[in-house]
Coordinates of C-alpha atoms in Angstrom, one line a residue:
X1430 CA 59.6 110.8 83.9
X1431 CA 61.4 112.6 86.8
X1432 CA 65.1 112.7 86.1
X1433 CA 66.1 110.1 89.6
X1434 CA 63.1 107.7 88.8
X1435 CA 64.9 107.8 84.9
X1436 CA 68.5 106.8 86.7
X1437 CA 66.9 104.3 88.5
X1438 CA 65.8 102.3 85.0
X1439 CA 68.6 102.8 83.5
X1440 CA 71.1 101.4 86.0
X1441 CA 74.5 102.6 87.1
X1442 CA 76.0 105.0 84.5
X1443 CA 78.7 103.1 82.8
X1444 CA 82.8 103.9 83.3
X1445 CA 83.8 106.9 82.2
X1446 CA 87.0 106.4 79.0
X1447 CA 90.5 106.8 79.8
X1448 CA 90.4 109.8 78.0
X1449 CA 87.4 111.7 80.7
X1450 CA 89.5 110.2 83.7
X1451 CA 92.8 112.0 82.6
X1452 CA 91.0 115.2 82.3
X1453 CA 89.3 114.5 85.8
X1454 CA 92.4 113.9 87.3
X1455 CA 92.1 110.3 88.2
X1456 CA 95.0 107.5 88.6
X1457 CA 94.8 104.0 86.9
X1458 CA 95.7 101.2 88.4
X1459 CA 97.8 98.1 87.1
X1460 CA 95.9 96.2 84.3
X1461 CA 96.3 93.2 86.4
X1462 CA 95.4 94.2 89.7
X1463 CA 97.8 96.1 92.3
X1464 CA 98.4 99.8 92.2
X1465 CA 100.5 101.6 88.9
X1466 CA 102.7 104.3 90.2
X1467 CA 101.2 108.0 90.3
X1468 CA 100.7 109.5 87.3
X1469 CA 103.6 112.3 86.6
X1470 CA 101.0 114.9 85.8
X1471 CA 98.3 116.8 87.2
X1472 CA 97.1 115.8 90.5
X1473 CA 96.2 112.6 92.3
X1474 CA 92.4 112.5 92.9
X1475 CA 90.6 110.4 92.3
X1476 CA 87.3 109.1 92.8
X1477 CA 84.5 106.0 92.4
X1478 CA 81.2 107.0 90.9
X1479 CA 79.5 107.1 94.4
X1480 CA 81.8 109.7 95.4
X1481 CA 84.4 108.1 97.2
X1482 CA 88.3 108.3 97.1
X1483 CA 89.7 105.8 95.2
X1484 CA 91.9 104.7 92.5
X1485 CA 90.0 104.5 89.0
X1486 CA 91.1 101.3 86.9
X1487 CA 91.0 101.9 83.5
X1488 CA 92.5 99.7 80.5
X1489 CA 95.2 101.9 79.0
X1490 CA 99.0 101.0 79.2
X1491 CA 99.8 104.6 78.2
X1492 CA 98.7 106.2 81.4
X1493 CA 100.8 103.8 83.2
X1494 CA 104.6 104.7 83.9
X1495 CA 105.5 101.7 82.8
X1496 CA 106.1 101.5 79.0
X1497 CA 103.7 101.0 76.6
X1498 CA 103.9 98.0 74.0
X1499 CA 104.6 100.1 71.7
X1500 CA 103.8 104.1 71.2
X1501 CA 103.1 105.8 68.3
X1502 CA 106.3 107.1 67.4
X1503 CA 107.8 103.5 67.1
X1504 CA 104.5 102.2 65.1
X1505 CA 105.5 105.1 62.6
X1506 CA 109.0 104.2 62.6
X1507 CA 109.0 100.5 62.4
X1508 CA 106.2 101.2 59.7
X1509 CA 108.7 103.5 57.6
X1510 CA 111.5 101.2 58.0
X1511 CA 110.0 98.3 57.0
X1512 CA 109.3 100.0 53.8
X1513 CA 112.8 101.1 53.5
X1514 CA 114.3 97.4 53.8
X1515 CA 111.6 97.0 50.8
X1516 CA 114.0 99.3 48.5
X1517 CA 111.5 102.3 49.2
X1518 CA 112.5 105.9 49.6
X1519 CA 110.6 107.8 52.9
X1520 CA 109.1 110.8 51.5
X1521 CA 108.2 113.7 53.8
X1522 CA 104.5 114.7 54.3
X1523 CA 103.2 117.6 52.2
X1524 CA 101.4 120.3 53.4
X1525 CA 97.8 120.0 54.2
X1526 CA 96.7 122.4 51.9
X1527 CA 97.5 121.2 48.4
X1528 CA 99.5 124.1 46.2
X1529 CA 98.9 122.4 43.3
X1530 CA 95.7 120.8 43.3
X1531 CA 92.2 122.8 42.6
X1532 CA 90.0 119.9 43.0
X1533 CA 91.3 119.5 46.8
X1534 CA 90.7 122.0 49.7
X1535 CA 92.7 119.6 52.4
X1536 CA 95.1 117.0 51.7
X1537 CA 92.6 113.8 52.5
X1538 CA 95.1 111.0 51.0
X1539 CA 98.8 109.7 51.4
X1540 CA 98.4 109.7 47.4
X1541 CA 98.0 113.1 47.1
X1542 CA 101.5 114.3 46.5
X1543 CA 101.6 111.4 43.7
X1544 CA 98.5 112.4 42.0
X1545 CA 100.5 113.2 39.0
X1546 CA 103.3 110.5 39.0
X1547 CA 100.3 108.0 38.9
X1548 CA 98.7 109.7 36.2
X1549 CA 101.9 109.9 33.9
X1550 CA 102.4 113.3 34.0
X1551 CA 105.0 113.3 36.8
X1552 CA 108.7 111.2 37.3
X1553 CA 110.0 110.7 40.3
X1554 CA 113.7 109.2 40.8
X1555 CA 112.0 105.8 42.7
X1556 CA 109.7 103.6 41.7
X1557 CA 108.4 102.8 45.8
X1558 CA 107.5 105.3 48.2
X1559 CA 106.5 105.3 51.7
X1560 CA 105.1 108.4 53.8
X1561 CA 103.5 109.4 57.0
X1562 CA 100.9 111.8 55.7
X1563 CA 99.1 114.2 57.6
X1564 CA 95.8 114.5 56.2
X1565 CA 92.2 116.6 57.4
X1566 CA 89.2 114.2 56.7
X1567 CA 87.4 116.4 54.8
X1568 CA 87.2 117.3 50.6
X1569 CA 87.4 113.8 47.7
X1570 CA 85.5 111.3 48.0
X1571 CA 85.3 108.6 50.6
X1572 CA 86.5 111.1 53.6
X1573 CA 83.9 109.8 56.0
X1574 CA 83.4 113.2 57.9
X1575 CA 79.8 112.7 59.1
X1576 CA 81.1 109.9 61.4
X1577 CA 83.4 112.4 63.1
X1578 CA 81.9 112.5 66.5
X1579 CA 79.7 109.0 66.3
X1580 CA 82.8 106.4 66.2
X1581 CA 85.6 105.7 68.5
X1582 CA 88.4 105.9 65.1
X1583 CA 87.0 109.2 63.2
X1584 CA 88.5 112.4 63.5
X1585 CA 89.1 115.3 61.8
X1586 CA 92.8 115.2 61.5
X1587 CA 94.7 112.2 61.3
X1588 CA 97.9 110.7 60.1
X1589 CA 98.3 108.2 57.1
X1590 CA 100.9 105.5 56.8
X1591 CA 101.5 104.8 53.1
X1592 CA 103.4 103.0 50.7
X1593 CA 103.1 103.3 47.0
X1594 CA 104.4 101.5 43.6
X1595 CA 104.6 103.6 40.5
X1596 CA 104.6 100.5 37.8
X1597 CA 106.6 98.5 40.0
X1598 CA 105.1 96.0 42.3
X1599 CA 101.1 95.3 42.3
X1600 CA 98.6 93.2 44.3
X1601 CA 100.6 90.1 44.8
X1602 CA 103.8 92.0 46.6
X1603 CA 101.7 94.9 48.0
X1604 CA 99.1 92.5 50.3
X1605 CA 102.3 90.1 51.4
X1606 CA 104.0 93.1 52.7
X1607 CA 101.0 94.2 54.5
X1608 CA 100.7 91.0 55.9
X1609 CA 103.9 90.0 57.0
X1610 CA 103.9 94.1 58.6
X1611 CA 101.3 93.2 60.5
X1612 CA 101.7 89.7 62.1
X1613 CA 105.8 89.6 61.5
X1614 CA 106.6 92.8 62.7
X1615 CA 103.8 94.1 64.9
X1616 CA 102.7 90.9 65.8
X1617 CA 99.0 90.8 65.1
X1618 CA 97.8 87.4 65.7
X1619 CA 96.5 86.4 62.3
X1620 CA 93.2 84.9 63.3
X1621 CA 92.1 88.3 64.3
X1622 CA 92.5 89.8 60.8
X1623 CA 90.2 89.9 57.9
X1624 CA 90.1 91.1 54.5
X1625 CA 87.6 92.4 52.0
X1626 CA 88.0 92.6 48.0
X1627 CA 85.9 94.2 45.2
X1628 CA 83.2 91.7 44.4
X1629 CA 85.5 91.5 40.7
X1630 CA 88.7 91.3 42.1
X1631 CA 89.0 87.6 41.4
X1632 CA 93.2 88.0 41.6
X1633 CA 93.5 90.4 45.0
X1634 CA 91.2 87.4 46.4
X1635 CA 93.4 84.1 45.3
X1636 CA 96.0 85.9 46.6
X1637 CA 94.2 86.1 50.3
X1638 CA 93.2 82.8 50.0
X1639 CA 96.0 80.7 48.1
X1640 CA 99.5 82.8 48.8
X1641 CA 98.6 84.3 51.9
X1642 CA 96.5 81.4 53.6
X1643 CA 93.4 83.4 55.2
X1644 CA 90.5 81.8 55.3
X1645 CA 88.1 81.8 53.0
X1646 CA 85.1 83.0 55.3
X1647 CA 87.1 85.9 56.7
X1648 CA 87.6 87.3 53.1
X1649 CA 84.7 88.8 52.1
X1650 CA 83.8 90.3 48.2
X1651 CA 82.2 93.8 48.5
X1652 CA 80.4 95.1 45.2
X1653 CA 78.7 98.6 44.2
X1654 CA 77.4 98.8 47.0
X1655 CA 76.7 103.0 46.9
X1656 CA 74.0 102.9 44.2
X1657 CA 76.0 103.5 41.0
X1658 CA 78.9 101.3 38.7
X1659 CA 81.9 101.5 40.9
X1660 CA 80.6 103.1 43.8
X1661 CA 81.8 100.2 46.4
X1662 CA 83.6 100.3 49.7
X1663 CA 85.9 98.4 47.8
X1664 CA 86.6 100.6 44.8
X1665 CA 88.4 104.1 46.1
X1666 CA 88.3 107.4 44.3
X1667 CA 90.1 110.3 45.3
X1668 CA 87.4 112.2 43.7
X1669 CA 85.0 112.8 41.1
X1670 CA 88.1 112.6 38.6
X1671 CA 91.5 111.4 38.9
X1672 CA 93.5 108.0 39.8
X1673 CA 90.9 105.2 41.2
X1674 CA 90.7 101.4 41.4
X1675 CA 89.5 98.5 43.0
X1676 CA 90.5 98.2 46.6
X1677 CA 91.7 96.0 49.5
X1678 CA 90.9 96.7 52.9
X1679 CA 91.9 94.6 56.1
X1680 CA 90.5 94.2 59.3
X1681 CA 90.7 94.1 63.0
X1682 CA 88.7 92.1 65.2
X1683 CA 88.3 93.8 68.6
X1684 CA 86.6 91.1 69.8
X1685 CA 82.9 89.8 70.9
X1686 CA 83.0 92.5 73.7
X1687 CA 82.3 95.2 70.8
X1688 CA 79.1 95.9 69.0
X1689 CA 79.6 95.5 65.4
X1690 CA 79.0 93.0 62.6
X1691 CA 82.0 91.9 60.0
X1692 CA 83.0 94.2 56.9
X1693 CA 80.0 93.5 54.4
X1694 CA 77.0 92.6 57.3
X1695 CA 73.9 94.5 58.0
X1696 CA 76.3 95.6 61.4
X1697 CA 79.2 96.5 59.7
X1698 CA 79.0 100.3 61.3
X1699 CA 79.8 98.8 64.5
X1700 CA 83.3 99.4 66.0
X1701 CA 84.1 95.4 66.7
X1702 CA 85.6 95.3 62.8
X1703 CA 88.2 98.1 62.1
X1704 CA 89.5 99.0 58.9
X1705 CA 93.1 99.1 60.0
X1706 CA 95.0 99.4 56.5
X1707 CA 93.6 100.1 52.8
X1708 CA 95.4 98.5 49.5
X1709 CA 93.9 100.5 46.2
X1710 CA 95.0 99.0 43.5
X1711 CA 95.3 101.9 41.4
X1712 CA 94.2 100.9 37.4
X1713 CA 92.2 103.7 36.1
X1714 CA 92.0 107.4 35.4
X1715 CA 88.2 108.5 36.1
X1716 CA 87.6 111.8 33.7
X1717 CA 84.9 114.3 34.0
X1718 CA 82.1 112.6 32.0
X1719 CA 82.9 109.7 34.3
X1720 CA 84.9 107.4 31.7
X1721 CA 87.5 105.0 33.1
X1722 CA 90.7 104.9 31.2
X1723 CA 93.3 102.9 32.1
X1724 CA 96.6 104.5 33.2
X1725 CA 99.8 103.8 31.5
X1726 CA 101.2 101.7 34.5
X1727 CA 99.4 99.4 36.9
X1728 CA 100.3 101.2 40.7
X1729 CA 100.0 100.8 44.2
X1730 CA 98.5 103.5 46.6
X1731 CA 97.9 102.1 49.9
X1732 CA 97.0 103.3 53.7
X1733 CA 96.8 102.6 57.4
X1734 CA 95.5 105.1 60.1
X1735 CA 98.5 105.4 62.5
X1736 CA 96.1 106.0 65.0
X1737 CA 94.1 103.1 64.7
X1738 CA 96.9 100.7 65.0
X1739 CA 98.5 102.6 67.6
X1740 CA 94.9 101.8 69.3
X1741 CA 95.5 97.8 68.4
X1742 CA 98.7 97.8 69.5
X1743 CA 98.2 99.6 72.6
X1744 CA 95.3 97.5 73.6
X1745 CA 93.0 100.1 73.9
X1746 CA 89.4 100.7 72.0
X1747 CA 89.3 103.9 71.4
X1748 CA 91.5 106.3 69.4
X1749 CA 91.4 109.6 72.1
X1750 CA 92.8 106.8 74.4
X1751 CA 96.6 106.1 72.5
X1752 CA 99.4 107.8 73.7
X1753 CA 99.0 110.3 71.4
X1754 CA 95.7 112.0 72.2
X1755 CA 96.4 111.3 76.2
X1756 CA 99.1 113.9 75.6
X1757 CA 97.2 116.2 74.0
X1758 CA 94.4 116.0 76.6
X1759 CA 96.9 116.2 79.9
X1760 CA 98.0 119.2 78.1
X1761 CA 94.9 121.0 77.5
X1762 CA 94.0 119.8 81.4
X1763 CA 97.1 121.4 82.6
X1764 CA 96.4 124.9 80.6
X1765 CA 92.8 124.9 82.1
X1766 CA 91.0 124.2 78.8

């Protein structure tokens, strides 16, 4: 089929993302109609599909002037603070390439650091924790790098927000913190969440339904689902040995405007259901001839992609479209990349 008879069928091409419009040069305008104030950087082109000068409207606060709801420095912040007010101590981020560690090549985890204070073999002077770790999505288990490239939240580095227990606090306290985080302090309207639980996690569910209130069809059981005994999107290993247990993820609802099926359909791949935040509960010690032995304490590991929630708060889809990445991408414009 010649390539203008193959437009033709398939319609207009569809708008470009926030993020191809900054590196074209192009100028939102308000979200709510009227004109934003020219962009600080680069130049002011800008253009409609058929060619014409005009402003480009696309639905990003952060290439506005005016201030975004809430940028991904405060998200960290107010995450880490929180935290704090919870009697933990803020740990720096280790390096991305474990010294310590020959079964990792890249930090992939939060836990990392903490592989040892969860195993026993390791004290720290606290009991709670809470980091912003920079991790590379690649090495363990669970690292999801073959959807780097097909999904608008995976990429190759990223930052985790985590806060961990060490024989302290367990489900109960661990998923009413994340909870009152996310619709207290960030104001996530409630109805839009939803939670998953290993399919045996009877206790991680009461506590969804009976402390926490959700509703019953927006918590959803997940079993071993990846063709072996604990192999589940619900049970997390941080690889073929070490610190593991059953797992509780929750979800944001981007709305019917997005492709994608709730956590545990046949369309859960789709990008209307975002795992936002991840509670492991962490119970076991998996050894080398796969045997699960129960670790000394009951802990807490959990984490939430900063970028992810930047992209919920900010009221944008996509992760390249949070303040973050726009940065990054105005940059590389400027230096001709």
């Amino acid at each position: 089929m010649p390539i203008s008879q193959a437009r033709a069928v398939a319609g207009p091409p569809p708008a470009p993302s926030a993020a191809a419009m900054v590196l074209r040069g192009c100028v939102p305008t308000a979200p709510h109609g009227g004109e934003a104030a020219p962009l600080e950087f680069g130049d002011s082109q800008r253009f409609h599909h058929d060619g014409s000068r005009a402003r480009a409207t696309i639905g990003i606060a952060g290439l506005y002037r005016r201030r975004l709801p809430m940028k991904a420095a405060d998200i960290r912040s107010t995450f880490l603070k929180f935290f704090e007010s919870k009697g933990h101590t803020i740990v720096p981020s280790s390096p991305v390439v474990p010294g310590d560690d020959p079964t990792l090549l890249f930090t992939n985890a939060g836990m990392n650091q903490f592989k040892d204070v969860f195993l026993g073999f390791d004290k720290r002077p606290y009991l709670r924790a809470a980091t912003a770790q920079k991790c590379i999505r690649a090495g363990g288990k669970h690292n999801d790098l073959e959807n780097v490239g097909y999904t608008a939240r995976h990429h190759t580095f990223f930052e985790m927000l985590g806060n961990f227990s060490f024989g302290d606090y367990f489900k109960h306290d661990a998923l009413v913190y994340a909870w009152e985080l996310l619709t207290e302090h960030f104001k996530l309207p409630p109805e839009k969440l939803w939670a998953t639980v290993y399919d045996e996690d009877d206790e991680a569910y009461a506590i969804w339904k009976n402390v926490i209130g959700l509703p019953a069809d927006r918590i959803v059981r997940i079993g071993d689902n990846k063709g072996g005994r604990y192999l589940s999107d619900n049970f997390w290993m941080m690889g073929d040995t070490g610190p593991c247990g059953p797992c509780s993820e929750i979800f944001y609802d981007h709305g019917p405007g997005i492709e994608g099926g709730p956590p545990g359909s046949a369309d859960a791949d789709g990008d209307r259901y975002i795992e936002i935040w991840n509670n492991v509960f962490m119970q076991f010690n998996r050894t080398e001839d796969g045997t699960m032995h129960l670790l000394p304490k009951p802990s807490v590991d959990t984490g939430m992609g900063l970028e992810r929630l930047a992209a919920v708060l900010q009221h944008v889809h996509s992760n390249y479209e949070i303040d973050l990445f726009v940065r990054l991408l105005v940059a590389a414009k400027n230096a001709g990349c």
